[in-house]
Amino acid sequence: MYFSVVDTLESFVWKLVAAGTLIFSWILAITLFSKIYRLHKDGIDWAFSKEHSSGIIFGKKFGQMYISSLEAREGHICILGPSGSGKTSGLLIPTLRNWRGTSFSIDIAGDIEKNVHQAKKLIYQPENLNSTPYNVFYAIDIMEQDADKYEAIEKLAYLLMPELPPRESSASAKFYNQEGRKILTAALLAGYGQGKDFIEICKWVMTSSYQQLFHEIDQSGNELAIQYINSFSGALSENTSGCKQAADFAIKLFATNEYVMNSIRRPKRGEASFDPGKIEIYNVFFVVSDAKLDVYAPLVHLVVAQVLEYFSVRSDEMKQSILLCIDEAASFGKLELTAALRKLRKRRIRIITATQSLNDWIMIYGEAETKAMLGNYAYKVILGANDYETAEFWAKSIGHKKSTRRSFQEGDKGGKVIHTEIKEFAYEPEELGRLRNKLILLYPGGYMMLRKNYYFK
């Protein structure tokens, strides 16, 4: 009888434990599923192996859970971290390796291209004398109407001489830039109408005095070009000379650098070439030497601007997603990113920009435009922050958490413990400067800490 009762109790206890375990497992599963569902709604995807992950791969969580944002989703990505923090090796390369679409990447020193093994790869490398050439006039050449061509040429002149960044925009600088753009526009219109290629026009402008250039534009018979230079009639010679110098400065690289002059031209019959339309078919890598970023900045600016211009008129019906990666974005001066970040989201274009410090952007774009740009990034990846201003900005962006502070208060009848609820940064600015192998991901629904996903590990 005794043993029977014991067996019954033991059986009951085991059943109770089993039931409790089952209930706990169900609660845990429901909680986990609910959290994963919320993440999915907020634009976060996941995979349990590197091979099955794709899209923008941010990092790892729970060991081998790869956190990403799939290709078909919307939203641009801003990566911020000092040199050596893993912008290229921990994010750009892993993402491009598994990207199911096409891409265009600004590749510093070729580190990305040589570590991304994709089919249909096209490499534009100006310093390589055998590089695939870039055709500046491609989009203009395929237009049928002269009016469209003229409008596109005027836009090209603006890409070569855009509005000056805030730190350079004195009244005199604005004047010379604006009027110099008129001279460049006139030369491009006249030269294109005569069948000249882009480099040929740039050399023509650089090697001519403004008097000789104006005379030859007048002799071209291109009425629109002549209208542009007629505005200089009666102007002071020194002012016109200053405007011509501004135009010369804008195109100097294209008229004097042998590597650039060799790599920009209309292709020969049957020759492969690079133009923005090729990004629909190929994974394009624009390789720039690390030591010559400042030298090639005008070329990068022009190519990126033409790529963004192509994307801006891309059909909404295109199904394939395109990834635009700009490594060390602040190294190339003011790119036309603000409008692109606003407009390209609906055209299946996703932009990743990587830079070292928020202060770099503020110097180029100013505080107001930098703030506007950041507002158009759905995902922000913080790999570290070396300067306190940047660290404090991101600490404020991440937000605060509530915590309880305990203190002991003495009184006549003894002491008592007082609990005070306080708000403090979820991550203190100092913490963001020593993330090491971790990163902070800000996404539309909140933030999370991940481990960096280096491609070589």
Coordinates of C-alpha atoms in Angstrom, one line a residue, residues 7-448:
D7 CA 4.5 5.5 -7.0
T8 CA 1.3 7.4 -7.5
L9 CA 2.8 10.6 -6.0
E10 CA 6.0 10.1 -8.0
S11 CA 4.1 9.7 -11.2
F12 CA 2.0 12.8 -10.4
V13 CA 5.1 14.9 -9.7
W14 CA 6.7 13.8 -13.0
K15 CA 3.5 14.6 -14.9
L16 CA 3.4 18.0 -13.1
V17 CA 7.0 18.7 -14.1
A18 CA 6.3 17.6 -17.7
A19 CA 3.3 19.8 -17.8
G20 CA 5.1 22.7 -16.3
T21 CA 8.0 22.2 -18.8
L22 CA 5.6 22.1 -21.7
I23 CA 3.8 25.2 -20.5
F24 CA 7.1 27.0 -20.0
S25 CA 8.3 26.0 -23.4
W26 CA 5.0 27.2 -25.0
I27 CA 5.3 30.6 -23.2
L28 CA 9.0 30.9 -24.3
A29 CA 8.1 29.9 -27.9
I30 CA 5.2 32.4 -28.0
T31 CA 7.4 35.2 -26.5
L32 CA 10.2 34.4 -29.0
F33 CA 7.8 34.2 -31.9
S34 CA 6.1 37.5 -30.9
K35 CA 9.5 39.2 -30.7
I36 CA 10.6 37.8 -34.1
Y37 CA 7.3 38.9 -35.6
R38 CA 7.7 42.4 -34.3
L39 CA 11.3 42.5 -35.7
H40 CA 10.0 41.3 -39.1
K41 CA 7.4 44.1 -39.2
D42 CA 10.2 46.6 -38.3
G43 CA 12.3 45.5 -41.3
I44 CA 14.6 43.0 -39.6
D45 CA 15.1 39.5 -41.1
W46 CA 17.3 36.6 -39.9
A47 CA 18.9 33.3 -41.0
F48 CA 20.6 30.5 -39.1
S49 CA 23.6 30.2 -41.4
K50 CA 25.8 32.5 -43.4
E51 CA 24.9 30.7 -46.6
H52 CA 21.2 31.3 -46.2
S53 CA 21.4 34.9 -45.2
S54 CA 21.1 37.7 -47.8
G55 CA 20.2 41.3 -48.2
I56 CA 22.0 43.8 -46.0
I57 CA 23.7 41.6 -43.4
F58 CA 24.2 43.6 -40.2
G59 CA 25.8 41.2 -37.8
K60 CA 25.2 38.1 -35.6
K61 CA 23.0 37.5 -32.5
F62 CA 22.7 34.5 -30.3
G63 CA 25.9 32.9 -31.7
Q64 CA 24.9 32.0 -35.3
M65 CA 21.7 34.0 -36.0
Y66 CA 22.5 36.4 -38.9
I67 CA 20.5 39.6 -38.7
S68 CA 19.7 41.2 -42.0
S69 CA 17.3 43.3 -44.1
L70 CA 16.3 41.4 -47.3
E71 CA 16.8 42.8 -50.8
A72 CA 13.1 43.4 -51.4
R73 CA 12.7 45.6 -48.4
E74 CA 13.0 49.4 -48.4
G75 CA 15.3 51.6 -46.5
H76 CA 18.8 53.0 -46.8
I77 CA 21.7 52.3 -44.4
C78 CA 24.3 54.6 -42.8
I79 CA 27.4 53.0 -41.3
L80 CA 29.6 55.0 -39.0
G81 CA 32.8 53.9 -37.4
P82 CA 36.5 54.9 -37.2
S83 CA 39.2 53.4 -39.4
G84 CA 39.7 49.7 -38.6
S85 CA 36.2 49.2 -37.0
G86 CA 34.9 46.9 -39.7
K87 CA 32.9 49.0 -42.1
T88 CA 34.3 47.2 -45.1
S89 CA 35.2 43.8 -43.7
G90 CA 32.2 43.4 -41.3
L91 CA 29.4 44.9 -43.4
L92 CA 30.1 45.8 -47.0
I93 CA 31.9 42.6 -48.1
P94 CA 29.5 40.1 -46.3
T95 CA 26.5 42.0 -47.7
L96 CA 27.9 42.1 -51.3
R97 CA 28.9 38.4 -51.2
N98 CA 25.3 37.3 -50.5
W99 CA 23.4 40.1 -52.3
R100 CA 20.7 38.7 -54.7
G101 CA 20.6 41.5 -57.2
T102 CA 23.1 43.8 -58.9
S103 CA 25.3 46.5 -57.3
F104 CA 27.5 49.5 -57.7
S105 CA 30.3 49.9 -55.2
I106 CA 32.9 52.6 -54.6
D107 CA 35.8 50.4 -53.7
I108 CA 38.8 51.9 -51.8
A109 CA 42.0 50.1 -52.9
G110 CA 40.2 47.2 -54.3
D111 CA 39.6 45.5 -50.9
I112 CA 35.9 44.9 -51.7
E113 CA 36.2 43.6 -55.3
K114 CA 38.9 41.1 -54.6
N115 CA 36.9 39.6 -51.7
V116 CA 33.5 39.5 -53.4
H117 CA 33.2 36.6 -55.9
Q118 CA 30.1 37.3 -58.0
A119 CA 29.1 36.4 -61.5
K120 CA 28.8 39.3 -64.0
K121 CA 31.4 41.5 -62.4
L122 CA 32.5 44.8 -64.2
I123 CA 35.5 46.7 -62.9
Y124 CA 36.2 50.4 -63.6
Q125 CA 39.7 51.2 -62.4
P126 CA 41.1 54.4 -63.8
E127 CA 44.7 53.7 -62.7
N128 CA 44.7 50.5 -64.7
L129 CA 45.6 51.4 -68.3
N130 CA 43.6 48.4 -69.5
S131 CA 40.5 49.3 -67.5
T132 CA 37.0 49.2 -68.9
P133 CA 36.3 52.8 -70.1
Y134 CA 33.6 54.9 -68.7
N135 CA 31.3 56.7 -71.2
V136 CA 30.2 60.1 -69.8
F137 CA 28.0 60.8 -72.8
Y138 CA 26.2 57.5 -72.9
A139 CA 22.8 58.7 -71.7
I140 CA 23.0 61.8 -73.9
D141 CA 24.0 59.8 -77.0
I142 CA 20.9 57.6 -76.9
M143 CA 18.5 60.5 -76.6
E144 CA 16.6 61.2 -79.8
Q145 CA 15.5 64.8 -79.4
D146 CA 18.0 67.7 -79.5
A147 CA 16.0 69.5 -76.7
D148 CA 16.5 66.5 -74.4
K149 CA 20.2 66.4 -75.3
Y150 CA 20.7 70.1 -74.5
E151 CA 18.9 69.7 -71.2
A152 CA 21.1 66.7 -70.3
I153 CA 24.2 68.7 -71.2
E154 CA 23.2 71.6 -69.0
K155 CA 22.6 69.1 -66.2
L156 CA 26.1 67.6 -66.8
A157 CA 27.6 71.0 -66.4
Y158 CA 25.8 71.3 -63.0
L159 CA 27.2 67.9 -62.0
L160 CA 30.7 69.1 -62.8
M161 CA 30.2 72.5 -61.0
P162 CA 27.5 71.9 -58.3
E163 CA 26.6 74.4 -55.6
L164 CA 29.4 75.0 -53.2
P165 CA 29.4 73.5 -49.7
P166 CA 28.5 75.9 -46.9
R167 CA 32.1 76.4 -45.8
E168 CA 33.1 77.7 -49.2
S169 CA 30.0 79.7 -50.2
S170 CA 31.1 83.3 -49.9
A171 CA 29.4 85.8 -52.2
S172 CA 32.4 86.0 -54.6
A173 CA 32.9 82.2 -54.6
K174 CA 29.2 81.7 -55.5
F175 CA 29.5 84.3 -58.3
Y176 CA 32.6 82.7 -59.9
N177 CA 31.1 79.2 -59.6
Q178 CA 27.7 80.2 -61.1
E179 CA 29.1 82.2 -63.9
G180 CA 31.9 79.7 -64.6
R181 CA 29.2 77.0 -65.0
K182 CA 27.8 79.1 -67.8
I183 CA 31.1 79.0 -69.6
L184 CA 31.4 75.3 -69.1
T185 CA 27.8 74.7 -70.3
A186 CA 28.5 76.7 -73.5
A187 CA 31.6 74.7 -74.2
L188 CA 29.9 71.4 -73.6
L189 CA 27.0 72.4 -75.9
A190 CA 29.2 73.6 -78.7
G191 CA 31.8 70.8 -78.4
Y192 CA 29.1 68.0 -78.2
G193 CA 27.4 69.5 -81.3
Q194 CA 30.7 69.2 -83.2
G195 CA 31.0 65.5 -82.3
K196 CA 33.8 66.0 -79.7
D197 CA 34.1 63.5 -76.8
F198 CA 34.0 64.5 -73.2
I199 CA 37.8 64.6 -72.6
E200 CA 38.4 66.4 -75.9
I201 CA 36.0 69.2 -74.7
C202 CA 37.7 69.5 -71.3
K203 CA 41.2 69.8 -72.9
W204 CA 39.8 72.4 -75.4
V205 CA 38.5 74.5 -72.5
M206 CA 41.6 74.2 -70.4
T207 CA 44.0 75.1 -73.2
S208 CA 42.1 78.1 -74.4
S209 CA 41.9 81.7 -73.1
Y210 CA 38.4 82.8 -72.4
Q211 CA 38.7 85.2 -75.5
Q212 CA 39.7 82.3 -77.8
L213 CA 37.1 79.9 -76.3
F214 CA 34.3 82.5 -76.7
H215 CA 35.3 83.1 -80.3
E216 CA 35.3 79.4 -81.2
I217 CA 32.0 78.9 -79.4
D218 CA 30.6 81.8 -81.5
Q219 CA 32.0 80.2 -84.6
S220 CA 30.3 76.9 -83.8
G221 CA 26.9 78.3 -84.7
N222 CA 25.2 76.6 -81.7
E223 CA 22.6 79.3 -80.7
L224 CA 22.1 78.0 -77.1
A225 CA 25.8 77.9 -76.4
I226 CA 26.2 81.4 -77.8
Q227 CA 23.4 82.7 -75.6
Y228 CA 25.4 81.5 -72.5
I229 CA 28.5 83.5 -73.5
N230 CA 26.6 86.5 -74.6
S231 CA 25.8 87.2 -70.9
F232 CA 29.5 88.1 -70.5
S233 CA 29.3 90.9 -73.0
G234 CA 30.4 94.1 -71.3
A235 CA 31.7 92.3 -68.2
L236 CA 35.0 93.3 -66.6
S237 CA 37.9 91.2 -68.0
E238 CA 39.1 90.2 -64.6
N239 CA 35.7 89.0 -63.6
T240 CA 35.3 86.9 -66.8
S241 CA 38.8 85.6 -66.3
G242 CA 38.0 84.5 -62.7
C243 CA 34.9 82.7 -64.0
K244 CA 36.9 80.9 -66.6
Q245 CA 39.4 79.9 -63.9
A246 CA 36.6 78.4 -61.9
A247 CA 35.5 76.3 -64.9
D248 CA 39.1 75.2 -65.5
F249 CA 39.5 74.1 -61.9
A250 CA 36.3 72.0 -62.1
I251 CA 37.5 70.1 -65.1
K252 CA 41.3 70.1 -64.5
L253 CA 41.4 66.4 -63.6
F254 CA 39.7 65.4 -66.9
A255 CA 42.0 67.6 -69.0
T256 CA 45.4 66.8 -67.3
N257 CA 45.4 63.4 -65.6
E258 CA 46.7 60.7 -68.1
Y259 CA 44.9 57.9 -66.3
V260 CA 41.6 59.6 -66.2
M261 CA 41.9 60.8 -69.8
N262 CA 42.6 57.2 -70.9
S263 CA 39.7 55.7 -68.9
I264 CA 36.9 58.1 -70.1
R265 CA 35.7 57.8 -73.7
R266 CA 33.1 56.5 -75.9
P267 CA 33.8 52.7 -76.4
K268 CA 35.1 51.4 -79.7
R269 CA 32.8 49.1 -81.7
G270 CA 32.3 45.8 -79.8
E271 CA 34.3 47.1 -76.8
A272 CA 32.9 46.6 -73.3
S273 CA 32.3 49.8 -71.4
F274 CA 30.8 51.1 -68.2
D275 CA 27.9 53.4 -68.0
P276 CA 25.1 53.7 -65.4
G277 CA 22.8 51.4 -67.4
K278 CA 25.2 48.5 -67.0
I279 CA 24.3 48.3 -63.3
E280 CA 21.1 46.7 -64.3
I281 CA 23.1 43.7 -65.5
Y282 CA 26.5 43.7 -63.7
N283 CA 27.9 44.1 -60.3
V284 CA 30.1 47.1 -60.9
F285 CA 33.2 48.0 -58.8
F286 CA 34.7 51.5 -59.2
V287 CA 38.2 50.9 -57.7
V288 CA 40.1 54.0 -56.4
S289 CA 43.5 54.0 -54.8
D290 CA 43.4 54.8 -51.1
A291 CA 46.4 57.2 -51.5
K292 CA 44.6 59.2 -54.3
L293 CA 41.1 59.6 -52.9
D294 CA 41.5 63.4 -53.0
V295 CA 42.9 63.4 -56.5
Y296 CA 40.1 61.3 -58.0
A297 CA 37.3 63.0 -55.9
P298 CA 36.0 65.0 -59.0
L299 CA 35.8 61.7 -61.0
V300 CA 34.0 59.9 -58.2
H301 CA 31.6 62.8 -57.8
L302 CA 30.8 62.8 -61.5
V303 CA 30.3 59.0 -61.8
V304 CA 28.2 58.8 -58.6
A305 CA 26.1 61.8 -59.7
Q306 CA 25.4 60.2 -63.1
V307 CA 24.5 56.9 -61.5
L308 CA 22.1 58.7 -59.1
E309 CA 20.6 60.6 -62.1
Y310 CA 20.1 57.3 -63.9
F311 CA 18.4 55.8 -60.8
S312 CA 16.1 58.8 -60.4
V313 CA 14.4 58.0 -63.7
R314 CA 14.4 54.2 -63.3
S315 CA 11.0 52.6 -63.9
D316 CA 9.0 51.8 -60.8
E317 CA 8.2 48.5 -62.5
M318 CA 11.7 47.2 -62.4
K319 CA 11.7 44.2 -60.0
Q320 CA 15.4 43.7 -59.4
S321 CA 16.9 45.4 -56.4
I322 CA 20.1 47.4 -56.8
L323 CA 22.6 48.1 -54.0
L324 CA 24.7 51.3 -54.1
C325 CA 27.7 51.1 -51.7
I326 CA 29.8 54.2 -51.1
D327 CA 32.8 53.5 -48.8
E328 CA 34.4 56.5 -47.1
A329 CA 31.6 58.7 -48.5
A330 CA 33.0 61.9 -46.9
S331 CA 36.3 61.6 -48.8
F332 CA 34.7 62.7 -52.1
G333 CA 33.2 66.0 -51.1
K334 CA 29.5 66.9 -51.4
L335 CA 27.7 64.1 -53.3
E336 CA 24.0 64.7 -54.3
L337 CA 22.8 62.3 -51.6
T338 CA 20.0 64.1 -49.9
A339 CA 17.6 64.0 -52.8
A340 CA 18.6 60.5 -53.7
L341 CA 17.9 59.2 -50.2
R342 CA 14.4 60.7 -50.4
K343 CA 13.5 59.6 -53.9
L344 CA 15.2 56.2 -54.6
R345 CA 13.5 54.2 -51.9
K346 CA 10.5 53.4 -54.1
R347 CA 12.6 52.4 -57.1
R348 CA 14.2 49.3 -55.5
I349 CA 17.5 51.1 -54.9
R350 CA 19.1 50.7 -51.5
I351 CA 22.0 53.0 -50.6
I352 CA 24.8 52.2 -48.1
T353 CA 27.1 55.0 -47.1
A354 CA 30.1 54.4 -44.8
T355 CA 32.0 57.2 -43.1
Q356 CA 34.2 57.7 -40.0
S357 CA 32.7 60.6 -38.2
L358 CA 29.5 62.6 -38.1
N359 CA 31.7 65.7 -38.0
D360 CA 33.0 64.8 -41.5
W361 CA 29.5 65.2 -42.9
I362 CA 28.8 68.4 -41.0
M363 CA 31.9 70.0 -42.5
I364 CA 30.7 69.1 -46.0
Y365 CA 26.9 69.3 -45.9
G366 CA 26.3 71.6 -42.9
E367 CA 24.3 70.7 -39.8
A368 CA 20.8 71.2 -41.3
E369 CA 21.4 69.0 -44.4
T370 CA 23.3 66.3 -42.3
K371 CA 20.2 66.1 -40.0
A372 CA 17.9 65.8 -43.1
M373 CA 20.1 63.0 -44.5
L374 CA 20.2 61.0 -41.3
G375 CA 16.4 61.2 -41.1
N376 CA 16.2 59.4 -44.5
Y377 CA 18.3 56.4 -43.3
A378 CA 16.0 53.6 -42.0
Y379 CA 19.0 51.7 -40.6
K380 CA 22.0 53.2 -38.8
V381 CA 24.9 51.0 -37.8
I382 CA 27.3 52.3 -35.1
L383 CA 30.7 50.5 -35.1
G384 CA 32.3 53.0 -32.8
A385 CA 32.9 56.7 -32.2
N386 CA 36.3 58.3 -31.6
D387 CA 35.1 61.9 -31.0
Y388 CA 32.8 62.7 -28.1
E389 CA 30.4 64.9 -30.2
T390 CA 29.6 61.9 -32.5
A391 CA 29.3 59.5 -29.6
E392 CA 27.0 61.8 -27.7
F393 CA 24.8 62.3 -30.8
W394 CA 24.3 58.6 -31.2
A395 CA 23.8 58.0 -27.5
K396 CA 20.9 60.5 -27.7
S397 CA 19.6 58.9 -30.8
I398 CA 19.5 55.4 -29.2
G399 CA 17.7 56.9 -26.2
H400 CA 17.4 56.4 -22.5
K401 CA 16.5 53.5 -20.2
K402 CA 14.9 53.6 -16.7
S403 CA 16.8 52.3 -13.8
T404 CA 16.6 52.3 -10.0
R405 CA 19.1 54.0 -7.8
R406 CA 19.4 52.9 -4.2
S407 CA 20.5 55.2 -1.4
F408 CA 20.6 54.9 2.4
Q409 CA 19.1 57.7 4.4
E410 CA 19.9 57.9 8.1
G411 CA 17.3 59.2 10.6
D412 CA 16.5 59.5 14.3
K413 CA 14.9 56.1 14.3
G414 CA 17.6 54.4 12.2
G415 CA 18.1 54.4 8.5
K416 CA 16.1 53.3 5.5
V417 CA 16.8 52.4 1.9
I418 CA 15.4 54.8 -0.7
H419 CA 14.7 53.7 -4.2
T420 CA 14.8 56.5 -6.9
E421 CA 13.8 55.9 -10.5
I422 CA 16.2 57.6 -12.9
K423 CA 16.7 57.9 -16.6
E424 CA 20.1 57.3 -18.1
F425 CA 21.5 56.7 -21.6
A426 CA 20.9 53.1 -22.8
Y427 CA 24.5 53.3 -24.0
E428 CA 26.8 56.0 -22.5
P429 CA 28.9 58.0 -25.1
E430 CA 32.1 56.4 -23.6
E431 CA 30.7 52.9 -24.3
L432 CA 30.2 53.7 -28.0
G433 CA 33.9 54.4 -28.2
R434 CA 34.9 50.9 -27.2
L435 CA 32.4 48.6 -28.9
R436 CA 35.3 46.4 -30.3
N437 CA 33.7 43.3 -31.8
K438 CA 30.1 44.6 -31.2
L439 CA 27.9 47.1 -33.0
I440 CA 24.7 49.0 -32.3
L441 CA 22.0 48.7 -35.0
L442 CA 19.2 51.4 -35.0
Y443 CA 16.2 50.2 -37.0
P444 CA 12.7 51.6 -37.4
G445 CA 11.4 49.7 -34.3
G446 CA 14.3 50.3 -31.9
Y447 CA 17.9 49.2 -31.4
M448 CA 19.9 46.1 -30.7

